[in-house]
Each structure stands twice: as C-alpha cells, then as structure tokens.
Amino acid sequence: MFRVVRLDGAGSGWLRYPPVAKRQRQRRKAKRGAPEKPTRVRWSAARWNAVLLAAAAAALAALVYANTLNNPFVYDDRMTVLGNPSIRDLHQVSAVLLYDVFRPVVNISYAIDYRLWGLDPFGFHVTNLLLHVLNVVLVFVLALRLGGDRERRDDPRPPDGGSSLILAWATASLFAVHPLLTEAVGYVSGRSELLCTAFLLTAFLGLRRWLLEGRGWGLVGGLVCFVLAVASKETAAMLPFMLVVYDWLLLGGHGDNRKRRNVLFHLPFVGVVVVAAAVRIAVYAGVEQGGRVQDLWHNRLVEV
C-alpha cells in the first residue's frame, strides 16, 4: 500500500512513499526518547447519538419544570428551611449533620443553598431542578446499559445499540415529564427524593459494573453512593433487592458464577439492609413515636 502526498511548490508533482517508513521514523524517535503525539480518540456515531438523546431528555425536563423556579416556600419548608437554624452556618458541621440524623445529606444541601442564596426560594428551586435534570441523564444511562445487557443475554454477539438507544430515550423522556415527580421537583422539602434517586442510580451503575467486570472501584463507589442514598431517604434500602432482580433477569452466566454472586454479595448485602431496616423501625416506633406502634399502620396503604 502506498499513500499519496502533495508537495508544496509549483511543478513539484507527486511523491509516493509507503506508510511503513513513517512507522520506522516513529520507532527511531521513541528510541531517542522523543515523545510521540497522543492518539486522538474518536467517538463513534452511536456515542454521539447517545449524548444528543440524553441532552434532549434533560432539556425536556428543564423546560417542563422551569416554572417551579418561582415557587415560594410552602408547608414543611417552613420547618426544614425557614425554621432550621442548623443551615445558617455551614462551618458547624456537627449541627448540620445531627439536625436530621437519618437524612443528613438533605440538610447539607440546604446549608449549601443557604450559603449561596440566603433564604431566597429561587436558589433552592434551582438546586431541585438541576438534581432532576441529573436524574434524567442517569435514568437514560441506566436504561441504555440495561438495554445492552438484555441484547447480550439474547444474543452473545456485540449489540448494535439501536434499540437500546430508543429504549433509553423513551424511558428518560417519560421520567423527565411524569407528573408523579411534580412534588419532588417543585417542592423544596421533596429534595430527599431527588438526592436519594441520584445516589441510588449512581450506586446501581457502579455495582452493576462490579458484577459484570469485577472492578473494585465499581464496588467501592457503588457502596459509598448507596450509603449517601440511604442518608438522603430510607427508601434507598431497596437497592440490594433491585440488584437481585437485575442479576436474575439480565446478568445471566453459569450456575456456579451466579451461586458465587449470591453467596458472596447478594445475601450479605440483603442481610445487612434487613438488619438496618429493623433497627430503623425500632427507633421510629420507640423514640420518634414514643412507643405508639399503632401509628406505624396509620398510612398502611401508602406504605404498601
């Protein structure tokens, strides 16, 4: 194979040389210690399509909920924000963390907002909207990954990614505009839902990577994000059960591999969460409710 190169200057004509000569020059430079130019990584068309579709879903979320930026503080906001002395000084870390001992991450976010905006509700709603946009992107990524896992389960050949992109965009777009999220996005005190979702989705992605490839950073990062999700809202405790269902439906693998995952990861993870949930219920019934256990079932339909 020869490559054609045009020389500068009139009448210079054309010069032909084999590409192997270029590689030989690069080897000589490497031996002399001359740094080579870094190889430029080009994204495939599928990656660009994924970025554009994720951005479209995120823009849809921002467009639909932009009108929440003018919302005032209402209902529980008077207690969680306006009447919350712990958020007034971000340097008092212990006060910020202990004001709501079971959801300290939410209180930290309020303290940061207060540091930036004071008691202007606009800034607090900006944070809520940005968290919702972030969650839409995370839902897109998760749906894209799960779609790829489904394709690999059904066909061992590399997936083309087309159907997974459509699935991810449809899922993220529906999540972006679903009216069920109106309270979480438009209500400052609903931020626990947004923070919990952000950390929960990130934890799922990290632990999924660890289950598939055994990468330690996926395990460590996933568990850290899981703790932050639980410290935002207790419903994040459903993550280990979500991972069990994911393993059962999409991960596949030989029976021995699945048994090893169950024994070394799923069962311990579920066991720790069940014990922690029992402790949380005991604290709620014995301390927060003063022993009035019957109040646990006051909203039983919602709890189910």
Short mmCIF file of the C-alpha atoms (twelve columns), coordinates in Angstrom:
data_MODEL
# 
_entry.id   MODEL 
# 
loop_
_atom_site.group_PDB 
_atom_site.id 
_atom_site.type_symbol 
_atom_site.label_atom_id 
_atom_site.label_alt_id 
_atom_site.label_comp_id 
_atom_site.label_asym_id 
_atom_site.label_seq_id 
_atom_site.Cartn_x 
_atom_site.Cartn_y 
_atom_site.Cartn_z 
_atom_site.pdbx_PDB_model_num 
ATOM 1   C CA . MET A 1   0.000   0.000   0.000   1 
ATOM 2   C CA . PHE A 2   1.244   3.497   -0.851  1 
ATOM 3   C CA . ARG A 3   -0.007  6.856   0.300   1 
ATOM 4   C CA . VAL A 4   -0.052  9.925   -1.939  1 
ATOM 5   C CA . VAL A 5   1.272   13.210  -0.574  1 
ATOM 6   C CA . ARG A 6   1.233   16.525  -2.480  1 
ATOM 7   C CA . LEU A 7   4.425   18.589  -2.213  1 
ATOM 8   C CA . ASP A 8   4.246   22.371  -1.929  1 
ATOM 9   C CA . GLY A 9   5.562   24.469  -4.785  1 
ATOM 10  C CA . ALA A 10  4.750   24.712  -8.472  1 
ATOM 11  C CA . GLY A 11  5.775   21.847  -10.659 1 
ATOM 12  C CA . SER A 12  6.750   19.675  -7.742  1 
ATOM 13  C CA . GLY A 13  4.458   16.899  -8.799  1 
ATOM 14  C CA . TRP A 14  3.520   13.980  -6.558  1 
ATOM 15  C CA . LEU A 15  5.603   11.905  -4.199  1 
ATOM 16  C CA . ARG A 16  4.696   8.334   -3.256  1 
ATOM 17  C CA . TYR A 17  6.039   6.579   -0.169  1 
ATOM 18  C CA . PRO A 18  4.960   3.551   1.849   1 
ATOM 19  C CA . PRO A 19  3.394   4.133   5.301   1 
ATOM 20  C CA . VAL A 20  5.933   1.726   6.767   1 
ATOM 21  C CA . ALA A 21  8.563   4.461   6.505   1 
ATOM 22  C CA . LYS A 22  6.517   6.665   8.796   1 
ATOM 23  C CA . ARG A 23  6.291   3.906   11.378  1 
ATOM 24  C CA . GLN A 24  10.041  3.399   11.202  1 
ATOM 25  C CA . ARG A 25  10.634  7.095   11.883  1 
ATOM 26  C CA . GLN A 26  8.304   6.930   14.882  1 
ATOM 27  C CA . ARG A 27  10.234  3.957   16.275  1 
ATOM 28  C CA . ARG A 28  13.534  5.832   15.913  1 
ATOM 29  C CA . LYS A 29  12.062  8.851   17.729  1 
ATOM 30  C CA . ALA A 30  10.814  6.600   20.519  1 
ATOM 31  C CA . LYS A 31  14.283  5.089   20.928  1 
ATOM 32  C CA . ARG A 32  15.786  8.563   21.196  1 
ATOM 33  C CA . GLY A 33  13.222  9.428   23.866  1 
ATOM 34  C CA . ALA A 34  11.228  11.856  21.727  1 
ATOM 35  C CA . PRO A 35  7.594   11.995  22.884  1 
ATOM 36  C CA . GLU A 36  5.034   10.725  20.438  1 
ATOM 37  C CA . LYS A 37  1.892   12.656  19.662  1 
ATOM 38  C CA . PRO A 38  -1.089  11.335  21.645  1 
ATOM 39  C CA . THR A 39  -3.564  9.306   19.675  1 
ATOM 40  C CA . ARG A 40  -6.844  11.127  19.213  1 
ATOM 41  C CA . VAL A 41  -9.809  9.086   20.395  1 
ATOM 42  C CA . ARG A 42  -12.782 9.451   18.089  1 
ATOM 43  C CA . TRP A 43  -16.245 8.783   19.347  1 
ATOM 44  C CA . SER A 44  -18.456 6.539   17.326  1 
ATOM 45  C CA . ALA A 45  -21.727 7.728   15.856  1 
ATOM 46  C CA . ALA A 46  -23.603 5.653   18.460  1 
ATOM 47  C CA . ARG A 47  -21.927 7.552   21.307  1 
ATOM 48  C CA . TRP A 48  -22.735 10.906  19.788  1 
ATOM 49  C CA . ASN A 49  -26.334 9.793   19.294  1 
ATOM 50  C CA . ALA A 50  -26.483 8.748   22.951  1 
ATOM 51  C CA . VAL A 51  -25.148 12.127  24.092  1 
ATOM 52  C CA . LEU A 52  -27.624 14.014  21.924  1 
ATOM 53  C CA . LEU A 53  -30.597 11.926  23.056  1 
ATOM 54  C CA . ALA A 54  -29.623 12.255  26.729  1 
ATOM 55  C CA . ALA A 55  -29.285 16.029  26.288  1 
ATOM 56  C CA . ALA A 56  -32.704 16.136  24.615  1 
ATOM 57  C CA . ALA A 57  -34.338 14.315  27.536  1 
ATOM 58  C CA . ALA A 58  -32.564 16.590  30.034  1 
ATOM 59  C CA . ALA A 59  -33.674 19.699  28.119  1 
ATOM 60  C CA . LEU A 60  -37.241 18.402  28.157  1 
ATOM 61  C CA . ALA A 61  -37.076 18.067  31.946  1 
ATOM 62  C CA . ALA A 62  -35.715 21.595  32.332  1 
ATOM 63  C CA . LEU A 63  -38.376 23.010  30.011  1 
ATOM 64  C CA . VAL A 64  -41.292 21.308  31.762  1 
ATOM 65  C CA . TYR A 65  -40.206 22.237  35.295  1 
ATOM 66  C CA . ALA A 66  -38.743 25.695  34.646  1 
ATOM 67  C CA . ASN A 67  -41.916 27.258  36.056  1 
ATOM 68  C CA . THR A 68  -41.132 25.815  39.505  1 
ATOM 69  C CA . LEU A 69  -38.285 28.315  39.927  1 
ATOM 70  C CA . ASN A 70  -40.776 30.972  41.063  1 
ATOM 71  C CA . ASN A 71  -42.406 28.776  43.694  1 
ATOM 72  C CA . PRO A 72  -42.331 30.096  47.283  1 
ATOM 73  C CA . PHE A 73  -41.558 28.108  50.413  1 
ATOM 74  C CA . VAL A 74  -44.657 26.120  51.440  1 
ATOM 75  C CA . TYR A 75  -45.765 23.545  54.003  1 
ATOM 76  C CA . ASP A 76  -42.775 21.676  55.512  1 
ATOM 77  C CA . ASP A 77  -40.362 24.221  54.012  1 
ATOM 78  C CA . ARG A 78  -41.134 26.426  56.997  1 
ATOM 79  C CA . MET A 79  -39.588 23.791  59.253  1 
ATOM 80  C CA . THR A 80  -36.895 22.256  57.061  1 
ATOM 81  C CA . VAL A 81  -35.578 25.579  55.719  1 
ATOM 82  C CA . LEU A 82  -37.037 28.742  57.237  1 
ATOM 83  C CA . GLY A 83  -37.097 27.445  60.817  1 
ATOM 84  C CA . ASN A 84  -33.937 25.370  60.528  1 
ATOM 85  C CA . PRO A 85  -31.111 27.068  62.496  1 
ATOM 86  C CA . SER A 86  -28.534 24.421  61.564  1 
ATOM 87  C CA . ILE A 87  -28.259 25.538  57.933  1 
ATOM 88  C CA . ARG A 88  -27.283 29.101  58.844  1 
ATOM 89  C CA . ASP A 89  -23.627 28.222  59.439  1 
ATOM 90  C CA . LEU A 90  -22.093 25.635  57.150  1 
ATOM 91  C CA . HIS A 91  -18.940 25.567  59.292  1 
ATOM 92  C CA . GLN A 92  -20.886 23.988  62.169  1 
ATOM 93  C CA . VAL A 93  -20.616 20.538  60.622  1 
ATOM 94  C CA . SER A 94  -21.913 18.611  63.631  1 
ATOM 95  C CA . ALA A 95  -25.037 20.770  63.845  1 
ATOM 96  C CA . VAL A 96  -25.732 20.306  60.131  1 
ATOM 97  C CA . LEU A 97  -25.279 16.545  60.308  1 
ATOM 98  C CA . LEU A 98  -27.216 15.964  63.522  1 
ATOM 99  C CA . TYR A 99  -30.218 18.200  62.856  1 
ATOM 100 C CA . ASP A 100 -31.811 15.367  60.874  1 
ATOM 101 C CA . VAL A 101 -29.744 12.374  61.880  1 
ATOM 102 C CA . PHE A 102 -31.378 9.966   59.413  1 
ATOM 103 C CA . ARG A 103 -31.227 12.306  56.395  1 
ATOM 104 C CA . PRO A 104 -28.093 14.425  56.877  1 
ATOM 105 C CA . VAL A 105 -27.316 14.685  53.165  1 
ATOM 106 C CA . VAL A 106 -30.536 16.625  52.585  1 
ATOM 107 C CA . ASN A 107 -29.733 19.045  55.383  1 
ATOM 108 C CA . ILE A 108 -26.222 19.559  53.983  1 
ATOM 109 C CA . SER A 109 -27.742 20.523  50.647  1 
ATOM 110 C CA . TYR A 110 -29.976 23.072  52.385  1 
ATOM 111 C CA . ALA A 111 -26.951 24.534  54.174  1 
ATOM 112 C CA . ILE A 112 -25.089 24.891  50.871  1 
ATOM 113 C CA . ASP A 113 -28.095 26.582  49.280  1 
ATOM 114 C CA . TYR A 114 -28.373 28.965  52.227  1 
ATOM 115 C CA . ARG A 115 -24.679 29.820  51.868  1 
ATOM 116 C CA . LEU A 116 -25.225 30.641  48.177  1 
ATOM 117 C CA . TRP A 117 -28.688 32.188  48.142  1 
ATOM 118 C CA . GLY A 118 -29.684 33.063  51.672  1 
ATOM 119 C CA . LEU A 119 -33.405 32.449  52.128  1 
ATOM 120 C CA . ASP A 120 -34.297 33.197  48.515  1 
ATOM 121 C CA . PRO A 121 -36.539 30.286  47.413  1 
ATOM 122 C CA . PHE A 122 -35.365 30.737  43.812  1 
ATOM 123 C CA . GLY A 123 -31.939 29.270  44.601  1 
ATOM 124 C CA . PHE A 124 -33.400 26.276  46.418  1 
ATOM 125 C CA . HIS A 125 -35.632 25.531  43.441  1 
ATOM 126 C CA . VAL A 126 -32.678 25.859  41.068  1 
ATOM 127 C CA . THR A 127 -30.962 23.071  43.006  1 
ATOM 128 C CA . ASN A 128 -34.081 20.908  42.815  1 
ATOM 129 C CA . LEU A 129 -34.349 21.440  39.067  1 
ATOM 130 C CA . LEU A 130 -30.664 20.649  38.479  1 
ATOM 131 C CA . LEU A 131 -30.984 17.464  40.517  1 
ATOM 132 C CA . HIS A 132 -33.982 16.407  38.440  1 
ATOM 133 C CA . VAL A 133 -32.075 17.053  35.202  1 
ATOM 134 C CA . LEU A 134 -29.163 14.998  36.560  1 
ATOM 135 C CA . ASN A 135 -31.533 12.158  37.430  1 
ATOM 136 C CA . VAL A 136 -32.974 12.174  33.915  1 
ATOM 137 C CA . VAL A 137 -29.463 11.718  32.498  1 
ATOM 138 C CA . LEU A 138 -28.765 8.917   34.988  1 
ATOM 139 C CA . VAL A 139 -32.025 7.187   34.061  1 
ATOM 140 C CA . PHE A 140 -31.008 7.431   30.403  1 
ATOM 141 C CA . VAL A 141 -27.599 5.871   31.113  1 
ATOM 142 C CA . LEU A 142 -29.102 3.104   33.239  1 
ATOM 143 C CA . ALA A 143 -31.767 2.267   30.662  1 
ATOM 144 C CA . LEU A 144 -29.111 2.224   27.944  1 
ATOM 145 C CA . ARG A 145 -26.925 -0.153  29.955  1 
ATOM 146 C CA . LEU A 146 -29.846 -2.442  30.818  1 
ATOM 147 C CA . GLY A 147 -30.923 -2.498  27.184  1 
ATOM 148 C CA . GLY A 148 -27.430 -3.567  26.192  1 
ATOM 149 C CA . ASP A 149 -27.458 -6.273  28.870  1 
ATOM 150 C CA . ARG A 150 -30.755 -7.578  27.511  1 
ATOM 151 C CA . GLU A 151 -29.382 -7.698  23.972  1 
ATOM 152 C CA . ARG A 152 -26.254 -9.552  25.108  1 
ATOM 153 C CA . ARG A 153 -28.380 -12.010 27.073  1 
ATOM 154 C CA . ASP A 154 -30.459 -12.829 23.996  1 
ATOM 155 C CA . ASP A 155 -27.566 -12.737 21.514  1 
ATOM 156 C CA . PRO A 156 -23.895 -13.185 22.515  1 
ATOM 157 C CA . ARG A 157 -22.762 -11.095 19.547  1 
ATOM 158 C CA . PRO A 158 -21.958 -7.404  20.213  1 
ATOM 159 C CA . PRO A 159 -25.218 -5.417  20.252  1 
ATOM 160 C CA . ASP A 160 -25.788 -2.716  17.642  1 
ATOM 161 C CA . GLY A 161 -27.229 -0.410  20.308  1 
ATOM 162 C CA . GLY A 162 -30.031 0.971   18.144  1 
ATOM 163 C CA . SER A 163 -32.951 -0.470  20.083  1 
ATOM 164 C CA . SER A 164 -31.229 0.295   23.396  1 
ATOM 165 C CA . LEU A 165 -30.916 3.972   22.427  1 
ATOM 166 C CA . ILE A 166 -34.614 4.177   21.618  1 
ATOM 167 C CA . LEU A 167 -35.494 2.425   24.876  1 
ATOM 168 C CA . ALA A 168 -33.227 4.733   26.897  1 
ATOM 169 C CA . TRP A 169 -34.565 7.906   25.292  1 
ATOM 170 C CA . ALA A 170 -38.206 6.877   25.751  1 
ATOM 171 C CA . THR A 171 -37.615 5.906   29.389  1 
ATOM 172 C CA . ALA A 172 -35.703 9.078   30.262  1 
ATOM 173 C CA . SER A 173 -38.205 11.316  28.476  1 
ATOM 174 C CA . LEU A 174 -41.131 9.735   30.303  1 
ATOM 175 C CA . PHE A 175 -39.260 10.101  33.600  1 
ATOM 176 C CA . ALA A 176 -38.495 13.742  32.744  1 
ATOM 177 C CA . VAL A 177 -42.132 14.811  32.394  1 
ATOM 178 C CA . HIS A 178 -44.021 12.308  34.535  1 
ATOM 179 C CA . PRO A 179 -46.472 14.126  36.843  1 
ATOM 180 C CA . LEU A 180 -45.592 11.763  39.694  1 
ATOM 181 C CA . LEU A 181 -42.374 13.778  40.133  1 
ATOM 182 C CA . THR A 182 -44.100 17.148  40.415  1 
ATOM 183 C CA . GLU A 183 -43.947 17.225  44.214  1 
ATOM 184 C CA . ALA A 184 -40.305 16.144  44.373  1 
ATOM 185 C CA . VAL A 185 -39.157 18.790  41.861  1 
ATOM 186 C CA . GLY A 186 -41.442 21.707  42.706  1 
ATOM 187 C CA . TYR A 187 -41.395 21.354  46.490  1 
ATOM 188 C CA . VAL A 188 -38.147 22.180  48.294  1 
ATOM 189 C CA . SER A 189 -38.804 19.685  51.069  1 
ATOM 190 C CA . GLY A 190 -39.212 16.995  48.417  1 
ATOM 191 C CA . ARG A 191 -35.486 17.173  47.730  1 
ATOM 192 C CA . SER A 192 -34.900 13.981  49.686  1 
ATOM 193 C CA . GLU A 193 -36.479 12.122  46.761  1 
ATOM 194 C CA . LEU A 194 -34.182 13.790  44.236  1 
ATOM 195 C CA . LEU A 195 -30.983 13.223  46.206  1 
ATOM 196 C CA . CYS A 196 -31.925 9.648   47.018  1 
ATOM 197 C CA . THR A 197 -32.634 8.934   43.351  1 
ATOM 198 C CA . ALA A 198 -29.355 10.478  42.172  1 
ATOM 199 C CA . PHE A 199 -27.218 8.453   44.575  1 
ATOM 200 C CA . LEU A 200 -29.312 5.301   44.112  1 
ATOM 201 C CA . LEU A 201 -28.947 5.313   40.327  1 
ATOM 202 C CA . THR A 202 -25.220 6.011   40.592  1 
ATOM 203 C CA . ALA A 203 -24.841 3.171   43.090  1 
ATOM 204 C CA . PHE A 204 -26.718 0.797   40.807  1 
ATOM 205 C CA . LEU A 205 -24.474 1.696   37.858  1 
ATOM 206 C CA . GLY A 206 -21.317 1.193   39.912  1 
ATOM 207 C CA . LEU A 207 -22.393 -2.130  41.416  1 
ATOM 208 C CA . ARG A 208 -23.604 -3.334  38.023  1 
ATOM 209 C CA . ARG A 209 -20.133 -2.670  36.638  1 
ATOM 210 C CA . TRP A 210 -18.600 -4.628  39.505  1 
ATOM 211 C CA . LEU A 211 -20.941 -7.583  38.974  1 
ATOM 212 C CA . LEU A 212 -20.121 -7.653  35.261  1 
ATOM 213 C CA . GLU A 213 -16.388 -6.945  35.280  1 
ATOM 214 C CA . GLY A 214 -15.262 -7.290  38.894  1 
ATOM 215 C CA . ARG A 215 -13.792 -3.791  39.017  1 
ATOM 216 C CA . GLY A 216 -13.045 -2.735  42.577  1 
ATOM 217 C CA . TRP A 217 -13.818 0.929   42.006  1 
ATOM 218 C CA . GLY A 218 -17.347 -0.044  40.975  1 
ATOM 219 C CA . LEU A 219 -17.872 -1.888  44.266  1 
ATOM 220 C CA . VAL A 220 -16.385 0.869   46.449  1 
ATOM 221 C CA . GLY A 221 -18.071 3.712   44.581  1 
ATOM 222 C CA . GLY A 222 -21.384 1.879   44.476  1 
ATOM 223 C CA . LEU A 223 -21.418 1.188   48.205  1 
ATOM 224 C CA . VAL A 224 -20.426 4.781   49.040  1 
ATOM 225 C CA . CYS A 225 -23.240 6.116   46.844  1 
ATOM 226 C CA . PHE A 226 -25.641 3.635   48.440  1 
ATOM 227 C CA . VAL A 227 -24.797 4.974   51.912  1 
ATOM 228 C CA . LEU A 228 -25.352 8.539   50.662  1 
ATOM 229 C CA . ALA A 229 -28.675 7.476   49.115  1 
ATOM 230 C CA . VAL A 230 -29.846 5.953   52.403  1 
ATOM 231 C CA . ALA A 231 -28.682 9.115   54.194  1 
ATOM 232 C CA . SER A 232 -30.969 11.046  51.842  1 
ATOM 233 C CA . LYS A 233 -34.047 8.853   52.219  1 
ATOM 234 C CA . GLU A 234 -34.571 5.409   53.672  1 
ATOM 235 C CA . THR A 235 -36.318 4.039   50.574  1 
ATOM 236 C CA . ALA A 236 -32.858 3.548   49.048  1 
ATOM 237 C CA . ALA A 237 -32.751 0.335   51.114  1 
ATOM 238 C CA . MET A 238 -34.462 -1.346  48.145  1 
ATOM 239 C CA . LEU A 239 -31.208 -1.305  46.149  1 
ATOM 240 C CA . PRO A 240 -29.995 -4.822  47.096  1 
ATOM 241 C CA . PHE A 241 -33.351 -6.272  46.055  1 
ATOM 242 C CA . MET A 242 -33.143 -4.371  42.757  1 
ATOM 243 C CA . LEU A 243 -29.710 -5.897  42.156  1 
ATOM 244 C CA . VAL A 244 -31.035 -9.401  42.875  1 
ATOM 245 C CA . VAL A 245 -33.775 -8.926  40.271  1 
ATOM 246 C CA . TYR A 246 -31.252 -7.482  37.813  1 
ATOM 247 C CA . ASP A 247 -28.952 -10.473 38.306  1 
ATOM 248 C CA . TRP A 248 -31.834 -12.890 37.881  1 
ATOM 249 C CA . LEU A 249 -33.302 -11.300 34.735  1 
ATOM 250 C CA . LEU A 250 -30.383 -9.820  32.809  1 
ATOM 251 C CA . LEU A 251 -26.969 -10.808 34.097  1 
ATOM 252 C CA . GLY A 252 -27.082 -14.497 33.255  1 
ATOM 253 C CA . GLY A 253 -23.910 -16.539 33.448  1 
ATOM 254 C CA . HIS A 254 -23.214 -20.110 34.516  1 
ATOM 255 C CA . GLY A 255 -24.837 -21.579 37.598  1 
ATOM 256 C CA . ASP A 256 -21.589 -21.591 39.556  1 
ATOM 257 C CA . ASN A 257 -20.967 -17.910 38.865  1 
ATOM 258 C CA . ARG A 258 -24.465 -16.981 39.887  1 
ATOM 259 C CA . LYS A 259 -24.229 -19.054 43.054  1 
ATOM 260 C CA . ARG A 260 -20.948 -17.348 43.927  1 
ATOM 261 C CA . ARG A 261 -22.513 -13.921 43.452  1 
ATOM 262 C CA . ASN A 262 -25.458 -14.901 45.642  1 
ATOM 263 C CA . VAL A 263 -23.266 -16.169 48.466  1 
ATOM 264 C CA . LEU A 264 -20.540 -13.522 48.386  1 
ATOM 265 C CA . PHE A 265 -22.572 -10.427 47.522  1 
ATOM 266 C CA . HIS A 266 -26.357 -10.593 47.327  1 
ATOM 267 C CA . LEU A 267 -27.088 -12.457 50.563  1 
ATOM 268 C CA . PRO A 268 -24.732 -10.370 52.758  1 
ATOM 269 C CA . PHE A 269 -25.983 -7.144  51.180  1 
ATOM 270 C CA . VAL A 270 -29.636 -8.054  51.714  1 
ATOM 271 C CA . GLY A 271 -28.909 -9.258  55.262  1 
ATOM 272 C CA . VAL A 272 -27.204 -6.040  56.311  1 
ATOM 273 C CA . VAL A 273 -30.031 -3.940  54.888  1 
ATOM 274 C CA . VAL A 274 -32.718 -6.048  56.594  1 
ATOM 275 C CA . VAL A 275 -30.991 -5.679  59.968  1 
ATOM 276 C CA . ALA A 276 -30.556 -1.920  59.446  1 
ATOM 277 C CA . ALA A 277 -34.238 -1.602  58.478  1 
ATOM 278 C CA . ALA A 278 -35.287 -3.408  61.647  1 
ATOM 279 C CA . VAL A 279 -33.178 -1.029  63.739  1 
ATOM 280 C CA . ARG A 280 -34.661 1.970   61.914  1 
ATOM 281 C CA . ILE A 281 -38.220 0.784   62.544  1 
ATOM 282 C CA . ALA A 282 -37.414 0.150   66.201  1 
ATOM 283 C CA . VAL A 283 -36.026 3.680   66.570  1 
ATOM 284 C CA . TYR A 284 -39.036 5.146   64.788  1 
ATOM 285 C CA . ALA A 285 -41.523 3.251   66.961  1 
ATOM 286 C CA . GLY A 286 -39.709 3.533   70.285  1 
ATOM 287 C CA . VAL A 287 -38.156 7.006   70.081  1 
ATOM 288 C CA . GLU A 288 -39.805 9.117   67.408  1 
ATOM 289 C CA . GLN A 289 -43.335 7.822   68.082  1 
ATOM 290 C CA . GLY A 290 -42.917 7.299   71.826  1 
ATOM 291 C CA . GLY A 291 -43.934 3.654   71.687  1 
ATOM 292 C CA . ARG A 292 -47.207 4.246   69.821  1 
ATOM 293 C CA . VAL A 293 -46.713 1.351   67.437  1 
ATOM 294 C CA . GLN A 294 -50.218 1.636   66.045  1 
ATOM 295 C CA . ASP A 295 -49.184 4.829   64.248  1 
ATOM 296 C CA . LEU A 296 -46.958 2.739   62.018  1 
ATOM 297 C CA . TRP A 297 -50.047 1.424   60.246  1 
ATOM 298 C CA . HIS A 298 -51.921 4.703   60.015  1 
ATOM 299 C CA . ASN A 299 -50.884 5.062   56.358  1 
ATOM 300 C CA . ARG A 300 -50.663 1.371   55.604  1 
ATOM 301 C CA . LEU A 301 -51.907 1.668   52.016  1 
ATOM 302 C CA . VAL A 302 -49.173 4.213   51.245  1 
ATOM 303 C CA . GLU A 303 -46.568 2.044   52.989  1 
ATOM 304 C CA . VAL A 304 -47.558 -0.974  50.894  1 
# 
